[in-house]
Amino acid sequence: MELSAPLTVNWTLSYACNFSCRHCYSRGTRRRELPLGDVLRIVDELARCRVAFVSFGGGEPLLYPHLSEVARRAAGRGLRVSMNTNGWLVDAAAAGDLRAAGFASVGVSLDGATPQVHDRFRDRPGSFGRALEALEHLRRAGLETTVSTVIHRHNAGQYRQIVELAAARGAGTVYLHNYKCSGRGMENRDELDLSPGEWRAFYEDALAFRDRAPARLAFDDPILALLGAAEPGAVRGSTCGKLSLHLEPDGEVTPCGFIPVSAGNILEQGLDRIWAESPVLRRMREKRPEGKCRSCGVYGDCLGGCTARAFAVSGSFNAPDPHCWAGDGDASR
């Protein structure tokens, strides 16, 4: 299934950030930021192409000075607007401003069930408490909230407690994100990433917990197909370049934030032309199995797993996902 436009655009308005997280793909990235007029032109282009959702990331979105104005324009043009924040800057006033700007939901990152784990991973003392307070402020402001958790070696055994903390503060969904291997995530991979066998054990446990969890659990990992548990959707494998795109602060389009390969510039070429004609996106949609994927019986369902991880480790869109345990038993990477 090939859509006429992405359903979702994940948009980095700025890479400015007040944290230095140990897994961050973008820490140290510098991109020219567009004038506000051009940013609003992009909003209109997304609406013209009938994009349904826009989600602001970064960087820390709340450090971008025109966030409310851009969100208000997007919501006014019919897009469902969301964002993800580290929570540090979310007080009662900020939460109220986000609701007034038209945000439909706000996600808060929570990467541990204790201050020791979360604060170390986020490299910011006090960030655990501020994240929990942010969820409370957002709930009181009447905003729908979610929690994003990057699974890593130090929190994989406490993810259930993270889900319970999130649900107790009103988060309806907890996204259990697979660990990416980009930027600082690659630098700290040996310490923080799980082995393929450990990923299998984590997913088996999380899937068993899903039906009785106090909040909805969402996964974004195509290798769940190995367990017969790939989440149903319009496409198989990675959704990047098929259902979603990433926008850089300067208007460059990439398949996702973890794949720094430009498919074109939205202001120069237009979204519809990039979506239909980009050779980069075509490669994402027409992957060919390499290595052990050639003989794998579930390749048609997972299409090699997470393309961003494969690309970060091998430089190839088609390489097997390094988290994949098929044919490896419980062997470490």
Short mmCIF file of N, CA, C and O in Angstrom, two decimals, residues 145-219:
data_model
loop_
_atom_site.label_atom_id
_atom_site.label_comp_id
_atom_site.label_asym_id
_atom_site.label_seq_id
_atom_site.Cartn_x
_atom_site.Cartn_y
_atom_site.Cartn_z
N THR A 145 -2.14 12.87 27.44
CA THR A 145 -0.70 12.66 27.61
C THR A 145 -0.31 11.23 27.28
O THR A 145 -1.10 10.29 27.43
N THR A 146 0.93 11.09 26.84
CA THR A 146 1.55 9.80 26.61
C THR A 146 2.92 9.81 27.26
O THR A 146 3.42 10.87 27.65
N VAL A 147 3.53 8.65 27.36
CA VAL A 147 4.90 8.54 27.87
C VAL A 147 5.73 7.78 26.86
O VAL A 147 5.27 6.79 26.29
N SER A 148 6.94 8.28 26.62
CA SER A 148 7.89 7.61 25.75
C SER A 148 9.04 7.07 26.59
O SER A 148 9.67 7.82 27.33
N THR A 149 9.30 5.79 26.46
CA THR A 149 10.38 5.14 27.20
C THR A 149 11.31 4.43 26.23
O THR A 149 10.86 3.57 25.46
N VAL A 150 12.57 4.82 26.22
CA VAL A 150 13.57 4.12 25.42
C VAL A 150 14.10 2.97 26.26
O VAL A 150 14.69 3.18 27.33
N ILE A 151 13.90 1.75 25.80
CA ILE A 151 14.36 0.60 26.55
C ILE A 151 15.88 0.46 26.40
O ILE A 151 16.42 0.50 25.30
N HIS A 152 16.54 0.29 27.54
CA HIS A 152 18.00 0.11 27.54
C HIS A 152 18.36 -0.84 28.68
O HIS A 152 17.48 -1.30 29.43
N ARG A 153 19.63 -1.13 28.79
CA ARG A 153 20.07 -2.16 29.72
C ARG A 153 19.67 -1.88 31.18
O ARG A 153 19.41 -2.80 31.95
N HIS A 154 19.61 -0.60 31.55
CA HIS A 154 19.38 -0.27 32.96
C HIS A 154 17.91 -0.10 33.32
O HIS A 154 17.60 0.04 34.51
N ASN A 155 17.01 -0.11 32.32
CA ASN A 155 15.59 0.03 32.66
C ASN A 155 14.73 -1.12 32.15
O ASN A 155 13.52 -1.17 32.43
N ALA A 156 15.31 -2.04 31.38
CA ALA A 156 14.50 -3.12 30.80
C ALA A 156 13.81 -3.95 31.87
O ALA A 156 12.69 -4.43 31.67
N GLY A 157 14.43 -4.09 33.04
CA GLY A 157 13.85 -4.88 34.10
C GLY A 157 12.83 -4.13 34.95
O GLY A 157 12.22 -4.73 35.84
N GLN A 158 12.66 -2.83 34.69
CA GLN A 158 11.71 -2.05 35.49
C GLN A 158 10.66 -1.36 34.64
O GLN A 158 9.99 -0.43 35.09
N TYR A 159 10.48 -1.85 33.40
CA TYR A 159 9.54 -1.17 32.51
C TYR A 159 8.11 -1.23 33.06
O TYR A 159 7.31 -0.32 32.85
N ARG A 160 7.77 -2.30 33.79
CA ARG A 160 6.41 -2.40 34.34
C ARG A 160 6.15 -1.28 35.35
O ARG A 160 5.07 -0.69 35.37
N GLN A 161 7.15 -0.98 36.17
CA GLN A 161 7.00 0.12 37.12
C GLN A 161 6.88 1.46 36.40
O GLN A 161 6.15 2.35 36.85
N ILE A 162 7.60 1.61 35.28
CA ILE A 162 7.47 2.84 34.49
C ILE A 162 6.05 2.98 33.99
O ILE A 162 5.44 4.07 34.06
N VAL A 163 5.48 1.91 33.48
CA VAL A 163 4.10 1.94 32.98
C VAL A 163 3.14 2.31 34.11
O VAL A 163 2.21 3.11 33.92
N GLU A 164 3.36 1.75 35.28
CA GLU A 164 2.49 2.06 36.42
C GLU A 164 2.60 3.52 36.84
O GLU A 164 1.59 4.18 37.15
N LEU A 165 3.82 4.05 36.85
CA LEU A 165 4.01 5.47 37.17
C LEU A 165 3.28 6.35 36.16
O LEU A 165 2.65 7.35 36.51
N ALA A 166 3.42 6.00 34.89
CA ALA A 166 2.79 6.80 33.83
C ALA A 166 1.27 6.76 33.95
O ALA A 166 0.59 7.80 33.87
N ALA A 167 0.72 5.56 34.14
CA ALA A 167 -0.73 5.42 34.23
C ALA A 167 -1.29 6.16 35.44
O ALA A 167 -2.37 6.77 35.36
N ALA A 168 -0.57 6.14 36.55
CA ALA A 168 -1.03 6.83 37.76
C ALA A 168 -1.12 8.32 37.56
O ALA A 168 -1.84 9.01 38.29
N ARG A 169 -0.40 8.84 36.57
CA ARG A 169 -0.43 10.28 36.29
C ARG A 169 -1.20 10.61 35.02
O ARG A 169 -1.07 11.69 34.46
N GLY A 170 -2.02 9.66 34.57
CA GLY A 170 -2.97 9.95 33.51
C GLY A 170 -2.54 9.66 32.10
O GLY A 170 -3.29 9.91 31.16
N ALA A 171 -1.34 9.12 31.91
CA ALA A 171 -0.90 8.81 30.55
C ALA A 171 -1.69 7.62 30.01
O ALA A 171 -1.74 6.57 30.64
N GLY A 172 -2.28 7.81 28.85
CA GLY A 172 -3.10 6.74 28.28
C GLY A 172 -2.30 5.70 27.53
O GLY A 172 -2.72 4.55 27.42
N THR A 173 -1.15 6.09 26.99
CA THR A 173 -0.31 5.18 26.21
C THR A 173 1.14 5.33 26.64
O THR A 173 1.60 6.44 26.88
N VAL A 174 1.83 4.21 26.74
CA VAL A 174 3.27 4.22 26.98
C VAL A 174 3.94 3.58 25.77
O VAL A 174 3.66 2.43 25.43
N TYR A 175 4.79 4.35 25.11
CA TYR A 175 5.54 3.86 23.96
C TYR A 175 6.85 3.26 24.45
O TYR A 175 7.69 3.97 25.01
N LEU A 176 7.02 1.98 24.24
CA LEU A 176 8.25 1.29 24.62
C LEU A 176 9.14 1.23 23.38
O LEU A 176 9.03 0.32 22.55
N HIS A 177 10.01 2.22 23.25
CA HIS A 177 10.82 2.38 22.05
C HIS A 177 12.04 1.48 22.07
O HIS A 177 12.73 1.35 23.10
N ASN A 178 12.34 0.91 20.92
CA ASN A 178 13.59 0.16 20.79
C ASN A 178 14.76 1.12 20.78
O ASN A 178 14.65 2.27 20.36
N TYR A 179 15.88 0.66 21.28
CA TYR A 179 17.10 1.47 21.36
C TYR A 179 17.67 1.66 19.96
O TYR A 179 17.89 0.70 19.22
N LYS A 180 17.91 2.91 19.57
CA LYS A 180 18.52 3.20 18.28
C LYS A 180 20.04 3.29 18.45
O LYS A 180 20.56 3.47 19.55
N CYS A 181 20.73 3.19 17.35
CA CYS A 181 22.20 3.15 17.39
C CYS A 181 22.78 4.35 16.67
O CYS A 181 23.81 4.23 15.99
N SER A 182 22.14 5.50 16.81
CA SER A 182 22.60 6.71 16.11
C SER A 182 23.16 7.72 17.11
O SER A 182 22.72 7.79 18.26
N GLY A 183 24.11 8.50 16.67
CA GLY A 183 24.66 9.57 17.50
C GLY A 183 25.26 9.04 18.79
O GLY A 183 26.06 8.10 18.80
N ARG A 184 24.85 9.64 19.92
CA ARG A 184 25.34 9.16 21.20
C ARG A 184 24.86 7.75 21.51
O ARG A 184 25.47 7.04 22.31
N GLY A 185 23.76 7.35 20.87
CA GLY A 185 23.30 5.98 21.03
C GLY A 185 24.31 4.97 20.52
O GLY A 185 24.47 3.88 21.09
N MET A 186 25.02 5.34 19.46
CA MET A 186 26.09 4.47 18.97
C MET A 186 27.30 4.53 19.89
O MET A 186 27.92 3.51 20.20
N GLU A 187 27.64 5.73 20.35
CA GLU A 187 28.78 5.89 21.25
C GLU A 187 28.63 5.05 22.52
O GLU A 187 29.61 4.49 23.03
N ASN A 188 27.41 4.97 23.04
CA ASN A 188 27.16 4.28 24.30
C ASN A 188 26.49 2.92 24.12
O ASN A 188 25.98 2.34 25.07
N ARG A 189 26.52 2.41 22.90
CA ARG A 189 25.79 1.19 22.60
C ARG A 189 26.28 0.00 23.41
O ARG A 189 25.47 -0.81 23.90
N ASP A 190 27.58 -0.17 23.56
CA ASP A 190 28.09 -1.33 24.26
C ASP A 190 27.60 -1.40 25.70
O ASP A 190 27.38 -2.49 26.25
N GLU A 191 27.41 -0.24 26.30
CA GLU A 191 26.91 -0.22 27.68
C GLU A 191 25.40 -0.33 27.75
O GLU A 191 24.87 -0.99 28.65
N LEU A 192 24.68 0.31 26.83
CA LEU A 192 23.25 0.50 27.01
C LEU A 192 22.35 -0.42 26.21
O LEU A 192 21.22 -0.69 26.61
N ASP A 193 22.81 -0.89 25.06
CA ASP A 193 21.95 -1.70 24.21
C ASP A 193 21.87 -3.13 24.74
O ASP A 193 22.79 -3.63 25.39
N LEU A 194 20.75 -3.80 24.45
CA LEU A 194 20.58 -5.19 24.81
C LEU A 194 21.10 -6.07 23.68
O LEU A 194 21.16 -5.64 22.52
N SER A 195 21.46 -7.29 23.99
CA SER A 195 21.82 -8.26 22.97
C SER A 195 20.53 -8.74 22.28
O SER A 195 19.42 -8.58 22.81
N PRO A 196 20.64 -9.36 21.10
CA PRO A 196 19.44 -9.88 20.45
C PRO A 196 18.63 -10.82 21.35
O PRO A 196 17.40 -10.74 21.39
N GLY A 197 19.31 -11.72 22.06
CA GLY A 197 18.60 -12.62 22.95
C GLY A 197 17.88 -11.89 24.07
O GLY A 197 16.77 -12.27 24.48
N GLU A 198 18.49 -10.83 24.57
CA GLU A 198 17.85 -10.03 25.63
C GLU A 198 16.65 -9.26 25.08
O GLU A 198 15.66 -9.08 25.79
N TRP A 199 16.74 -8.81 23.83
CA TRP A 199 15.57 -8.15 23.22
C TRP A 199 14.42 -9.15 23.11
O TRP A 199 13.26 -8.80 23.38
N ARG A 200 14.73 -10.36 22.70
CA ARG A 200 13.66 -11.36 22.61
C ARG A 200 13.00 -11.56 23.98
O ARG A 200 11.76 -11.57 24.08
N ALA A 201 13.80 -11.72 25.02
CA ALA A 201 13.24 -11.94 26.35
C ALA A 201 12.41 -10.74 26.80
O ALA A 201 11.34 -10.91 27.41
N PHE A 202 12.89 -9.54 26.51
CA PHE A 202 12.13 -8.34 26.88
C PHE A 202 10.77 -8.33 26.20
O PHE A 202 9.73 -8.10 26.83
N TYR A 203 10.78 -8.55 24.89
CA TYR A 203 9.52 -8.48 24.15
C TYR A 203 8.55 -9.58 24.56
O TYR A 203 7.33 -9.36 24.65
N GLU A 204 9.05 -10.77 24.84
CA GLU A 204 8.16 -11.84 25.30
C GLU A 204 7.49 -11.45 26.61
O GLU A 204 6.29 -11.68 26.80
N ASP A 205 8.25 -10.83 27.50
CA ASP A 205 7.68 -10.41 28.78
C ASP A 205 6.69 -9.27 28.59
O ASP A 205 5.60 -9.27 29.18
N ALA A 206 7.06 -8.28 27.77
CA ALA A 206 6.19 -7.13 27.56
C ALA A 206 4.88 -7.51 26.87
O ALA A 206 3.81 -6.99 27.21
N LEU A 207 4.96 -8.44 25.93
CA LEU A 207 3.73 -8.88 25.25
C LEU A 207 2.82 -9.64 26.21
O LEU A 207 1.60 -9.52 26.14
N ALA A 208 3.42 -10.40 27.12
CA ALA A 208 2.62 -11.12 28.11
C ALA A 208 1.95 -10.15 29.09
O ALA A 208 0.85 -10.43 29.60
N PHE A 209 2.60 -9.02 29.34
CA PHE A 209 2.08 -8.02 30.28
C PHE A 209 1.05 -7.10 29.62
O PHE A 209 0.22 -6.51 30.32
N ARG A 210 1.06 -7.01 28.31
CA ARG A 210 0.29 -5.99 27.60
C ARG A 210 -1.19 -5.98 27.94
O ARG A 210 -1.79 -4.92 28.18
N ASP A 211 -1.82 -7.14 27.98
CA ASP A 211 -3.27 -7.19 28.18
C ASP A 211 -3.71 -6.76 29.56
O ASP A 211 -4.87 -6.37 29.76
N ARG A 212 -2.82 -6.82 30.54
CA ARG A 212 -3.21 -6.41 31.90
C ARG A 212 -2.50 -5.14 32.35
O ARG A 212 -2.62 -4.74 33.52
N ALA A 213 -1.79 -4.51 31.46
CA ALA A 213 -1.09 -3.27 31.82
C ALA A 213 -2.10 -2.16 32.09
O ALA A 213 -3.17 -2.11 31.48
N PRO A 214 -1.80 -1.24 33.01
CA PRO A 214 -2.73 -0.17 33.35
C PRO A 214 -2.82 0.94 32.30
O PRO A 214 -3.67 1.83 32.41
N ALA A 215 -1.95 0.92 31.30
CA ALA A 215 -2.00 1.85 30.18
C ALA A 215 -1.75 1.05 28.90
O ALA A 215 -1.21 -0.06 28.94
N ARG A 216 -2.17 1.60 27.79
CA ARG A 216 -1.93 0.93 26.51
C ARG A 216 -0.42 0.90 26.24
O ARG A 216 0.26 1.91 26.40
N LEU A 217 0.09 -0.25 25.83
CA LEU A 217 1.50 -0.37 25.45
C LEU A 217 1.61 -0.33 23.94
O LEU A 217 0.87 -1.03 23.24
N ALA A 218 2.54 0.48 23.45
CA ALA A 218 2.76 0.58 22.01
C ALA A 218 4.23 0.31 21.73
O ALA A 218 5.11 0.75 22.47
N PHE A 219 4.48 -0.42 20.66
CA PHE A 219 5.83 -0.77 20.26
C PHE A 219 6.07 -0.24 18.84
O PHE A 219 5.14 -0.11 18.06
#
